[in-house]
Amino acid sequence: MAAMRFDVPHLDDLDLAGKRVLVRVDFNVPQDEAGHITDDTRIRASLETIEAILAKQGRPVLMSHLGRPEGKVLESLRLKPVAERLEQLTKKKVVGLDESIGPAVEKAVQAAPAGAIVLLENVRFHKGETKGDVELAKSYAKLGDVFVNDAFGTSHRAESSVSVVAQFLPSAAGRLLEREVAAFRKVLENPARPLVAILGGAKVSDKLPVVANLIPVCDAILIGGGMAYTFLKALGHEVGGSKLQADQLEAVKQTMAAAEKRGCRILLPSDHVVADALAETAKPSTVTEIPAGKLALDIGPETRRRYAVEIAKAKTVVWNGPMGVFEWESFRAGTAAVAKAVAEAAAYTVVGGGDSVAAVELLGVASRIKHISTGGGASLELLGGKALPGIEALLRPRVAKA
Ligand code: AMP
């Protein structure tokens, strides 16, 4: 793994005094039908960066996407409610604009009083944003003297306001991005050993690149969730009607062979909570071999104990993906047991991925996890060994002036 990839420039490397600091944040918050923000975690996650910029006499100009307007201006996806919430949280003046580029926006940015925060309009109102349009990125670059990326959750996308704009301005990582990068670096580069990865979730095809990338660094990989049954099938077990991706069987066999060669233990469920149907009301029962006609929807008690023993021995733990259909109470115990074991581990613990984060929150152990990632897709790509455009862009030399 190329160590350089994580050596991102930091906020403190930039001279911010009196400068317009263009910041890509991820304020893609959930809203109810009336437009009220139902969870402001993503806004809070970037407060440290915003406050650091203000403390250094910088003039923050924030940009974000909200939802998927697909290049159209949608009233329901304006950032006005976000501007209001940001004002409440920071107790600073927030100048919310109704555009994100152009002469009027440039003027408004210049006119914003010192100590105020400017929030541009939803960048995805522009068609070119998700396509990484270079001209659009240049228009954003006119609004800042320097650029800061704090949108970890969007950094796996090569979008104009995430990665392309970094070509045109001196750039650095914000505090949130810096924290995320440091956490994954601690897992992927010289981790405290044993390093144990726990992988779950529905589709083995999504997670197999992560398994492959983690084999050289992990001491053990514990597998659960729907993805486990393609592994068990590859070993010749009956999996009944459980989730199976038959086209992945060969790749799974190769992955297991690679793990054996590298001395990385892959642990699979040895007992299962099964049901007759994929339904919340389906009656659960525990088996060691899955009968034909039954579906496995959670790992069984013996597997929970085996996994908890591995987690307790670990010095570094990374977890992505639930062990079963944790949304339904009858099939939650496996994910709950893993969440408890991770929370209790005397280890550096990282949890990433929307569902596993939801699980640790649901089970009330979030505060006992060392690092909870704010980016599901981005964290999965990092664990899969992929370069993230939003991070790579900070490492490249500037190519042109806007
Ligand atoms: P992912 O988005 O790939 O991390 O998958 C998360 C989803 O996988 C959750 O909605 C779980 O309900 C689902 N899941 C976990 N275990 C199973 C299973 N054994 N069978 C079917 N779905 C599962």
GROMACS .gro file of C-alpha atoms and ligand atoms in nm:
model
  425
    1MET     CA    1   0.000   0.000   0.000
    2ALA     CA    2   0.141   0.340  -0.102
    3ALA     CA    3   0.192   0.531   0.222
    4MET     CA    4   0.193   0.862   0.038
    5ARG     CA    5  -0.173   0.826  -0.039
    6PHE     CA    6  -0.266   0.922   0.315
    7ASP     CA    7  -0.020   1.207   0.356
    8VAL     CA    8  -0.276   1.476   0.289
    9PRO     CA    9  -0.196   1.843   0.356
   10HIS     CA   10  -0.378   1.973   0.664
   11LEU     CA   11  -0.572   2.288   0.735
   12ASP     CA   12  -0.281   2.414   0.946
   13ASP     CA   13  -0.052   2.395   0.639
   14LEU     CA   14  -0.253   2.674   0.473
   15ASP     CA   15  -0.226   3.043   0.545
   16LEU     CA   16  -0.587   3.139   0.613
   17ALA     CA   17  -0.577   3.491   0.763
   18GLY     CA   18  -0.802   3.720   0.562
   19LYS     CA   19  -0.843   3.450   0.293
   20ARG     CA   20  -1.163   3.323   0.139
   21VAL     CA   21  -1.159   2.954   0.235
   22LEU     CA   22  -1.375   2.750  -0.001
   23VAL     CA   23  -1.482   2.440   0.194
   24ARG     CA   24  -1.655   2.132   0.052
   25VAL     CA   25  -1.868   1.993   0.332
   26ASP     CA   26  -2.119   1.709   0.331
   27PHE     CA   27  -2.440   1.866   0.459
   28ASN     CA   28  -2.656   1.606   0.287
   29VAL     CA   29  -2.885   1.580   0.589
   30PRO     CA   30  -3.210   1.383   0.606
   31GLN     CA   31  -3.529   1.595   0.608
   32ASP     CA   32  -3.893   1.513   0.671
   33GLU     CA   33  -4.169   1.595   0.423
   34ALA     CA   34  -4.210   1.945   0.563
   35GLY     CA   35  -3.839   2.011   0.504
   36HIS     CA   36  -3.733   1.993   0.868
   37ILE     CA   37  -3.390   1.847   0.930
   38THR     CA   38  -3.435   1.517   1.117
   39ASP     CA   39  -3.066   1.452   1.191
   40ASP     CA   40  -2.798   1.722   1.187
   41THR     CA   41  -2.500   1.491   1.256
   42ARG     CA   42  -2.340   1.581   0.925
   43ILE     CA   43  -2.355   1.954   0.998
   44ARG     CA   44  -2.209   1.901   1.345
   45ALA     CA   45  -1.932   1.684   1.198
   46SER     CA   46  -1.782   1.983   1.015
   47LEU     CA   47  -1.819   2.243   1.293
   48GLU     CA   48  -1.463   2.185   1.411
   49THR     CA   49  -1.329   2.272   1.066
   50ILE     CA   50  -1.546   2.581   1.034
   51GLU     CA   51  -1.448   2.701   1.380
   52ALA     CA   52  -1.079   2.639   1.310
   53ILE     CA   53  -1.101   2.849   0.993
   54LEU     CA   54  -1.273   3.134   1.179
   55ALA     CA   55  -1.017   3.113   1.461
   56LYS     CA   56  -0.743   3.162   1.202
   57GLN     CA   57  -0.927   3.469   1.065
   58GLY     CA   58  -1.025   3.283   0.748
   59ARG     CA   59  -1.355   3.357   0.572
   60PRO     CA   60  -1.538   3.027   0.521
   61VAL     CA   61  -1.735   2.980   0.199
   62LEU     CA   62  -1.911   2.644   0.230
   63MET     CA   63  -2.048   2.430  -0.048
   64SER     CA   64  -2.246   2.106  -0.029
   65HIS     CA   65  -2.489   1.889  -0.213
   66LEU     CA   66  -2.830   1.789  -0.079
   67GLY     CA   67  -3.018   1.493  -0.225
   68ARG     CA   68  -3.024   1.415  -0.595
   69PRO     CA   69  -3.171   1.707  -0.788
   70GLU     CA   70  -2.993   1.579  -1.102
   71GLY     CA   71  -2.898   1.918  -1.240
   72LYS     CA   72  -3.232   2.088  -1.176
   73VAL     CA   73  -3.322   2.358  -0.926
   74LEU     CA   74  -3.564   2.194  -0.682
   75GLU     CA   75  -3.718   2.415  -0.414
   76SER     CA   76  -3.736   2.116  -0.178
   77LEU     CA   77  -3.359   2.067  -0.200
   78ARG     CA   78  -3.245   2.423  -0.131
   79LEU     CA   79  -2.991   2.459   0.150
   80LYS     CA   80  -3.187   2.729   0.335
   81PRO     CA   81  -3.288   2.501   0.626
   82VAL     CA   82  -2.925   2.394   0.653
   83ALA     CA   83  -2.813   2.759   0.669
   84GLU     CA   84  -3.061   2.819   0.952
   85ARG     CA   85  -2.943   2.515   1.147
   86LEU     CA   86  -2.580   2.611   1.092
   87GLU     CA   87  -2.651   2.957   1.233
   88GLN     CA   88  -2.808   2.801   1.544
   89LEU     CA   89  -2.518   2.562   1.593
   90THR     CA   90  -2.233   2.810   1.535
   91LYS     CA   91  -2.402   3.122   1.676
   92LYS     CA   92  -2.236   3.305   1.386
   93LYS     CA   93  -2.396   3.491   1.101
   94VAL     CA   94  -2.460   3.257   0.808
   95VAL     CA   95  -2.508   3.417   0.468
   96GLY     CA   96  -2.710   3.162   0.268
   97LEU     CA   97  -2.698   3.224  -0.107
   98ASP     CA   98  -2.943   3.095  -0.369
   99GLU     CA   99  -2.672   3.015  -0.628
  100SER     CA  100  -2.329   2.858  -0.610
  101ILE     CA  101  -2.145   3.030  -0.898
  102GLY     CA  102  -2.144   3.353  -1.099
  103PRO     CA  103  -2.072   3.726  -1.057
  104ALA     CA  104  -2.352   3.790  -0.805
  105VAL     CA  105  -2.221   3.509  -0.584
  106GLU     CA  106  -1.863   3.639  -0.617
  107LYS     CA  107  -1.985   3.981  -0.506
  108ALA     CA  108  -2.183   3.841  -0.214
  109VAL     CA  109  -1.880   3.644  -0.097
  110GLN     CA  110  -1.665   3.959  -0.109
  111ALA     CA  111  -1.930   4.156   0.077
  112ALA     CA  112  -1.976   3.903   0.358
  113PRO     CA  113  -1.863   4.055   0.689
  114ALA     CA  114  -1.557   3.920   0.867
  115GLY     CA  115  -1.655   3.641   1.107
  116ALA     CA  116  -1.954   3.538   0.896
  117ILE     CA  117  -1.998   3.203   0.720
  118VAL     CA  118  -2.116   3.193   0.358
  119LEU     CA  119  -2.315   2.888   0.246
  120LEU     CA  120  -2.354   2.847  -0.130
  121GLU     CA  121  -2.664   2.686  -0.282
  122ASN     CA  122  -2.687   2.309  -0.348
  123VAL     CA  123  -2.406   2.234  -0.595
  124ARG     CA  124  -2.604   1.953  -0.756
  125PHE     CA  125  -2.843   2.209  -0.905
  126HIS     CA  126  -2.575   2.223  -1.177
  127LYS     CA  127  -2.575   1.938  -1.429
  128GLY     CA  128  -2.196   1.934  -1.453
  129GLU     CA  129  -2.138   1.879  -1.079
  130THR     CA  130  -2.168   1.500  -1.067
  131LYS     CA  131  -1.988   1.469  -1.402
  132GLY     CA  132  -1.682   1.649  -1.268
  133ASP     CA  133  -1.723   1.940  -1.511
  134VAL     CA  134  -1.399   2.141  -1.522
  135GLU     CA  135  -1.555   2.478  -1.613
  136LEU     CA  136  -1.794   2.447  -1.321
  137ALA     CA  137  -1.501   2.369  -1.091
  138LYS     CA  138  -1.322   2.681  -1.218
  139SER     CA  139  -1.632   2.886  -1.134
  140TYR     CA  140  -1.625   2.752  -0.778
  141ALA     CA  141  -1.252   2.825  -0.757
  142LYS     CA  142  -1.321   3.195  -0.821
  143LEU     CA  143  -1.495   3.205  -0.481
  144GLY     CA  144  -1.191   3.107  -0.276
  145ASP     CA  145  -0.823   3.177  -0.227
  146VAL     CA  146  -0.771   2.827  -0.089
  147PHE     CA  147  -0.976   2.505  -0.091
  148VAL     CA  148  -1.048   2.267   0.196
  149ASN     CA  149  -1.215   1.929   0.152
  150ASP     CA  150  -1.408   1.818   0.460
  151ALA     CA  151  -1.665   1.601   0.279
  152PHE     CA  152  -1.533   1.254   0.357
  153GLY     CA  153  -1.870   1.098   0.277
  154THR     CA  154  -1.849   1.229  -0.081
  155SER     CA  155  -1.476   1.187  -0.136
  156HIS     CA  156  -1.516   0.866  -0.336
  157ARG     CA  157  -1.682   1.073  -0.608
  158ALA     CA  158  -1.488   1.264  -0.874
  159GLU     CA  159  -1.727   1.558  -0.867
  160SER     CA  160  -1.654   1.923  -0.954
  161SER     CA  161  -1.683   2.057  -0.598
  162VAL     CA  162  -1.510   1.756  -0.437
  163SER     CA  163  -1.198   1.678  -0.638
  164VAL     CA  164  -1.184   1.885  -0.959
  165VAL     CA  165  -1.183   2.225  -0.785
  166ALA     CA  166  -0.869   2.121  -0.594
  167GLN     CA  167  -0.673   2.149  -0.919
  168PHE     CA  168  -0.713   2.524  -0.915
  169LEU     CA  169  -0.644   2.631  -0.556
  170PRO     CA  170  -0.394   2.551  -0.279
  171SER     CA  171  -0.581   2.270  -0.103
  172ALA     CA  172  -0.592   2.080   0.223
  173ALA     CA  173  -0.801   1.837   0.424
  174GLY     CA  174  -1.042   1.972   0.687
  175ARG     CA  175  -1.044   1.836   1.042
  176LEU     CA  176  -1.315   1.576   0.970
  177LEU     CA  177  -1.143   1.441   0.660
  178GLU     CA  178  -0.813   1.440   0.846
  179ARG     CA  179  -0.968   1.236   1.130
  180GLU     CA  180  -1.120   0.985   0.889
  181VAL     CA  181  -0.796   0.941   0.697
  182ALA     CA  182  -0.599   0.898   1.020
  183ALA     CA  183  -0.843   0.630   1.143
  184PHE     CA  184  -0.825   0.419   0.829
  185ARG     CA  185  -0.451   0.468   0.814
  186LYS     CA  186  -0.426   0.323   1.164
  187VAL     CA  187  -0.610   0.015   1.040
  188LEU     CA  188  -0.441  -0.030   0.704
  189GLU     CA  189  -0.081   0.069   0.782
  190ASN     CA  190   0.108  -0.102   1.064
  191PRO     CA  191  -0.199  -0.175   1.277
  192ALA     CA  192  -0.163  -0.287   1.638
  193ARG     CA  193  -0.202  -0.668   1.619
  194PRO     CA  194  -0.401  -0.881   1.607
  195LEU     CA  195  -0.603  -0.689   1.346
  196VAL     CA  196  -0.952  -0.834   1.312
  197ALA     CA  197  -1.196  -0.725   1.041
  198ILE     CA  198  -1.567  -0.800   1.068
  199LEU     CA  199  -1.752  -0.790   0.740
  200GLY     CA  200  -2.121  -0.838   0.681
  201GLY     CA  201  -2.404  -0.705   0.473
  202ALA     CA  202  -2.614  -0.830   0.191
  203LYS     CA  203  -2.397  -0.871  -0.116
  204VAL     CA  204  -2.073  -1.064  -0.134
  205SER     CA  205  -1.987  -0.891  -0.465
  206ASP     CA  206  -1.976  -0.552  -0.283
  207LYS     CA  207  -1.750  -0.680  -0.007
  208LEU     CA  208  -1.517  -0.921  -0.186
  209PRO     CA  209  -1.274  -0.644  -0.295
  210VAL     CA  210  -1.256  -0.543   0.072
  211VAL     CA  211  -1.186  -0.900   0.184
  212ALA     CA  212  -0.914  -0.929  -0.083
  213ASN     CA  213  -0.753  -0.601   0.018
  214LEU     CA  214  -0.763  -0.683   0.389
  215ILE     CA  215  -0.614  -1.035   0.361
  216PRO     CA  216  -0.251  -0.912   0.349
  217VAL     CA  217  -0.296  -0.692   0.659
  218CYS     CA  218  -0.549  -0.883   0.873
  219ASP     CA  219  -0.488  -1.163   1.119
  220ALA     CA  220  -0.851  -1.273   1.097
  221ILE     CA  221  -1.162  -1.178   0.901
  222LEU     CA  222  -1.499  -1.264   1.057
  223ILE     CA  223  -1.775  -1.296   0.801
  224GLY     CA  224  -2.148  -1.268   0.861
  225GLY     CA  225  -2.463  -1.135   0.697
  226GLY     CA  226  -2.596  -1.234   0.358
  227MET     CA  227  -2.245  -1.244   0.213
  228ALA     CA  228  -2.149  -1.542   0.433
  229TYR     CA  229  -2.366  -1.792   0.246
  230THR     CA  230  -2.177  -1.767  -0.083
  231PHE     CA  231  -1.865  -1.854   0.122
  232LEU     CA  232  -2.041  -2.150   0.288
  233LYS     CA  233  -2.176  -2.271  -0.047
  234ALA     CA  234  -1.824  -2.253  -0.192
  235LEU     CA  235  -1.716  -2.490   0.088
  236GLY     CA  236  -1.991  -2.734  -0.010
  237HIS     CA  237  -2.252  -2.651   0.258
  238GLU     CA  238  -2.626  -2.649   0.196
  239VAL     CA  239  -2.747  -2.286   0.220
  240GLY     CA  240  -3.117  -2.340   0.143
  241GLY     CA  241  -3.284  -2.023   0.024
  242SER     CA  242  -3.027  -1.792   0.190
  243LYS     CA  243  -2.871  -1.508  -0.007
  244LEU     CA  244  -2.640  -1.657  -0.267
  245GLN     CA  245  -2.448  -1.501  -0.554
  246ALA     CA  246  -2.364  -1.805  -0.764
  247ASP     CA  247  -2.157  -1.598  -1.009
  248GLN     CA  248  -1.921  -1.512  -0.720
  249LEU     CA  249  -1.846  -1.871  -0.613
  250GLU     CA  250  -1.522  -1.894  -0.808
  251ALA     CA  251  -1.400  -1.553  -0.684
  252VAL     CA  252  -1.485  -1.655  -0.327
  253LYS     CA  253  -1.284  -1.979  -0.361
  254GLN     CA  254  -0.986  -1.783  -0.493
  255THR     CA  255  -1.016  -1.535  -0.207
  256MET     CA  256  -1.018  -1.815   0.051
  257ALA     CA  257  -0.712  -1.972  -0.113
  258ALA     CA  258  -0.533  -1.634  -0.105
  259ALA     CA  259  -0.617  -1.596   0.264
  260GLU     CA  260  -0.479  -1.939   0.345
  261LYS     CA  261  -0.157  -1.861   0.160
  262ARG     CA  262  -0.113  -1.533   0.349
  263GLY     CA  263  -0.194  -1.683   0.688
  264CYS     CA  264  -0.508  -1.475   0.733
  265ARG     CA  265  -0.785  -1.676   0.900
  266ILE     CA  266  -1.131  -1.640   0.750
  267LEU     CA  267  -1.404  -1.731   1.000
  268LEU     CA  268  -1.752  -1.824   0.881
  269PRO     CA  269  -2.078  -1.881   1.070
  270SER     CA  270  -2.103  -2.228   1.223
  271ASP     CA  271  -2.466  -2.193   1.329
  272HIS     CA  272  -2.754  -1.984   1.200
  273VAL     CA  273  -3.088  -1.828   1.282
  274VAL     CA  274  -3.314  -1.946   1.003
  275ALA     CA  275  -3.674  -1.883   0.895
  276ASP     CA  276  -3.916  -1.994   0.623
  277ALA     CA  277  -3.934  -1.652   0.457
  278LEU     CA  278  -3.765  -1.313   0.442
  279ALA     CA  279  -4.028  -1.153   0.664
  280GLU     CA  280  -4.027  -0.966   0.994
  281THR     CA  281  -4.290  -1.200   1.138
  282ALA     CA  282  -4.117  -1.521   1.023
  283LYS     CA  283  -4.055  -1.762   1.310
  284PRO     CA  284  -3.682  -1.793   1.389
  285SER     CA  285  -3.502  -2.114   1.482
  286THR     CA  286  -3.137  -2.203   1.533
  287VAL     CA  287  -2.956  -2.469   1.329
  288THR     CA  288  -2.599  -2.578   1.259
  289GLU     CA  289  -2.668  -2.685   0.899
  290ILE     CA  290  -2.920  -2.487   0.695
  291PRO     CA  291  -3.202  -2.715   0.576
  292ALA     CA  292  -3.320  -2.686   0.215
  293GLY     CA  293  -3.616  -2.450   0.206
  294LYS     CA  294  -3.494  -2.236   0.501
  295LEU     CA  295  -3.318  -1.899   0.483
  296ALA     CA  296  -3.041  -1.796   0.720
  297LEU     CA  297  -3.111  -1.444   0.846
  298ASP     CA  298  -2.862  -1.410   1.132
  299ILE     CA  299  -2.556  -1.576   1.281
  300GLY     CA  300  -2.632  -1.822   1.562
  301PRO     CA  301  -2.525  -1.815   1.930
  302GLU     CA  302  -2.216  -2.032   1.887
  303THR     CA  303  -2.089  -1.808   1.604
  304ARG     CA  304  -2.156  -1.501   1.820
  305ARG     CA  305  -1.940  -1.653   2.095
  306ARG     CA  306  -1.659  -1.749   1.854
  307TYR     CA  307  -1.657  -1.401   1.700
  308ALA     CA  308  -1.665  -1.231   2.042
  309VAL     CA  309  -1.355  -1.431   2.147
  310GLU     CA  310  -1.166  -1.312   1.836
  311ILE     CA  311  -1.275  -0.952   1.891
  312ALA     CA  312  -1.170  -0.962   2.258
  313LYS     CA  313  -0.820  -1.077   2.156
  314ALA     CA  314  -0.778  -0.804   1.894
  315LYS     CA  315  -0.578  -0.484   1.929
  316THR     CA  316  -0.735  -0.330   1.616
  317VAL     CA  317  -1.089  -0.397   1.494
  318VAL     CA  318  -1.262  -0.268   1.184
  319TRP     CA  319  -1.629  -0.347   1.122
  320ASN     CA  320  -1.842  -0.292   0.814
  321GLY     CA  321  -2.183  -0.451   0.759
  322PRO     CA  322  -2.445  -0.619   0.981
  323MET     CA  323  -2.435  -0.990   1.072
  324GLY     CA  324  -2.802  -1.041   0.988
  325VAL     CA  325  -3.127  -0.865   0.911
  326PHE     CA  326  -3.075  -0.645   1.219
  327GLU     CA  327  -3.365  -0.416   1.125
  328TRP     CA  328  -3.596  -0.694   1.255
  329GLU     CA  329  -3.577  -0.786   1.620
  330SER     CA  330  -3.586  -1.163   1.566
  331PHE     CA  331  -3.268  -1.143   1.358
  332ARG     CA  332  -3.079  -0.875   1.549
  333ALA     CA  333  -2.896  -1.077   1.815
  334GLY     CA  334  -2.592  -1.152   1.595
  335THR     CA  335  -2.531  -0.788   1.509
  336ALA     CA  336  -2.600  -0.688   1.870
  337ALA     CA  337  -2.345  -0.941   1.999
  338VAL     CA  338  -2.080  -0.811   1.761
  339ALA     CA  339  -2.161  -0.448   1.850
  340LYS     CA  340  -2.124  -0.532   2.221
  341ALA     CA  341  -1.797  -0.718   2.165
  342VAL     CA  342  -1.653  -0.429   1.958
  343ALA     CA  343  -1.763  -0.176   2.222
  344GLU     CA  344  -1.599  -0.381   2.499
  345ALA     CA  345  -1.277  -0.457   2.311
  346ALA     CA  346  -0.953  -0.314   2.451
  347ALA     CA  347  -0.860  -0.224   2.096
  348TYR     CA  348  -0.859   0.059   1.846
  349THR     CA  349  -1.207   0.016   1.696
  350VAL     CA  350  -1.340   0.159   1.370
  351VAL     CA  351  -1.697   0.117   1.247
  352GLY     CA  352  -1.795   0.226   0.897
  353GLY     CA  353  -2.090   0.181   0.667
  354GLY     CA  354  -2.441   0.315   0.709
  355ASP     CA  355  -2.591  -0.008   0.845
  356SER     CA  356  -2.323  -0.093   1.099
  357VAL     CA  357  -2.324   0.268   1.222
  358ALA     CA  358  -2.705   0.249   1.250
  359ALA     CA  359  -2.664  -0.079   1.440
  360VAL     CA  360  -2.418   0.059   1.700
  361GLU     CA  361  -2.648   0.358   1.748
  362LEU     CA  362  -2.959   0.142   1.776
  363LEU     CA  363  -2.782  -0.075   2.032
  364GLY     CA  364  -2.659   0.223   2.231
  365VAL     CA  365  -2.285   0.153   2.211
  366ALA     CA  366  -2.176   0.427   1.966
  367SER     CA  367  -1.995   0.631   2.232
  368ARG     CA  368  -1.771   0.332   2.311
  369ILE     CA  369  -1.640   0.297   1.954
  370LYS     CA  370  -1.309   0.477   1.892
  371HIS     CA  371  -1.393   0.597   1.542
  372ILE     CA  372  -1.732   0.596   1.371
  373SER     CA  373  -1.691   0.683   1.007
  374THR     CA  374  -1.920   0.942   0.848
  375GLY     CA  375  -1.882   0.784   0.504
  376GLY     CA  376  -2.031   0.444   0.420
  377GLY     CA  377  -1.935   0.424   0.053
  378ALA     CA  378  -1.611   0.615   0.101
  379SER     CA  379  -1.495   0.397   0.391
  380LEU     CA  380  -1.574   0.079   0.198
  381GLU     CA  381  -1.368   0.201  -0.097
  382LEU     CA  382  -1.076   0.291   0.131
  383LEU     CA  383  -1.089  -0.055   0.292
  384GLY     CA  384  -1.107  -0.201  -0.060
  385GLY     CA  385  -0.775  -0.033  -0.141
  386LYS     CA  386  -0.918   0.216  -0.385
  387ALA     CA  387  -0.786   0.567  -0.420
  388LEU     CA  388  -1.051   0.825  -0.332
  389PRO     CA  389  -1.067   1.112  -0.584
  390GLY     CA  390  -1.141   1.371  -0.314
  391ILE     CA  391  -0.828   1.266  -0.122
  392GLU     CA  392  -0.605   1.207  -0.425
  393ALA     CA  393  -0.686   1.558  -0.549
  394LEU     CA  394  -0.529   1.707  -0.237
  395LEU     CA  395  -0.203   1.529  -0.315
  396ARG     CA  396  -0.164   1.640  -0.677
  397PRO     CA  397   0.022   1.958  -0.767
  398ARG     CA  398  -0.195   2.246  -0.883
  399VAL     CA  399  -0.221   2.251  -1.263
  400ALA     CA  400  -0.371   2.587  -1.347
  401LYS     CA  401  -0.512   2.910  -1.217
  402ALA     CA  402  -0.887   2.950  -1.246
  403AMP     P1  403  -2.505  -0.381   0.288
  403AMP     O1  404  -2.574  -0.258   0.238
  403AMP     O2  405  -2.446  -0.466   0.179
  403AMP     O3  406  -2.409  -0.355   0.401
  403AMP     O4  407  -2.620  -0.474   0.347
  403AMP     C1  408  -2.698  -0.437   0.456
  403AMP     C2  409  -2.826  -0.515   0.452
  403AMP     O5  410  -2.797  -0.653   0.452
  403AMP     C3  411  -2.915  -0.489   0.570
  403AMP     O6  412  -3.031  -0.423   0.526
  403AMP     C4  413  -2.947  -0.629   0.623
  403AMP     O7  414  -3.083  -0.647   0.653
  403AMP     C5  415  -2.907  -0.718   0.508
  403AMP     N1  416  -2.870  -0.853   0.552
  403AMP     C6  417  -2.783  -0.887   0.647
  403AMP     N2  418  -2.778  -1.019   0.666
  403AMP     C7  419  -2.866  -1.074   0.579
  403AMP     C8  420  -2.908  -1.206   0.551
  403AMP     N3  421  -2.856  -1.312   0.617
  403AMP     N4  422  -3.000  -1.225   0.454
  403AMP     C9  423  -3.053  -1.119   0.390
  403AMP     N5  424  -3.017  -0.990   0.411
  403AMP    C10  425  -2.925  -0.968   0.505
   0.00000   0.00000   0.00000
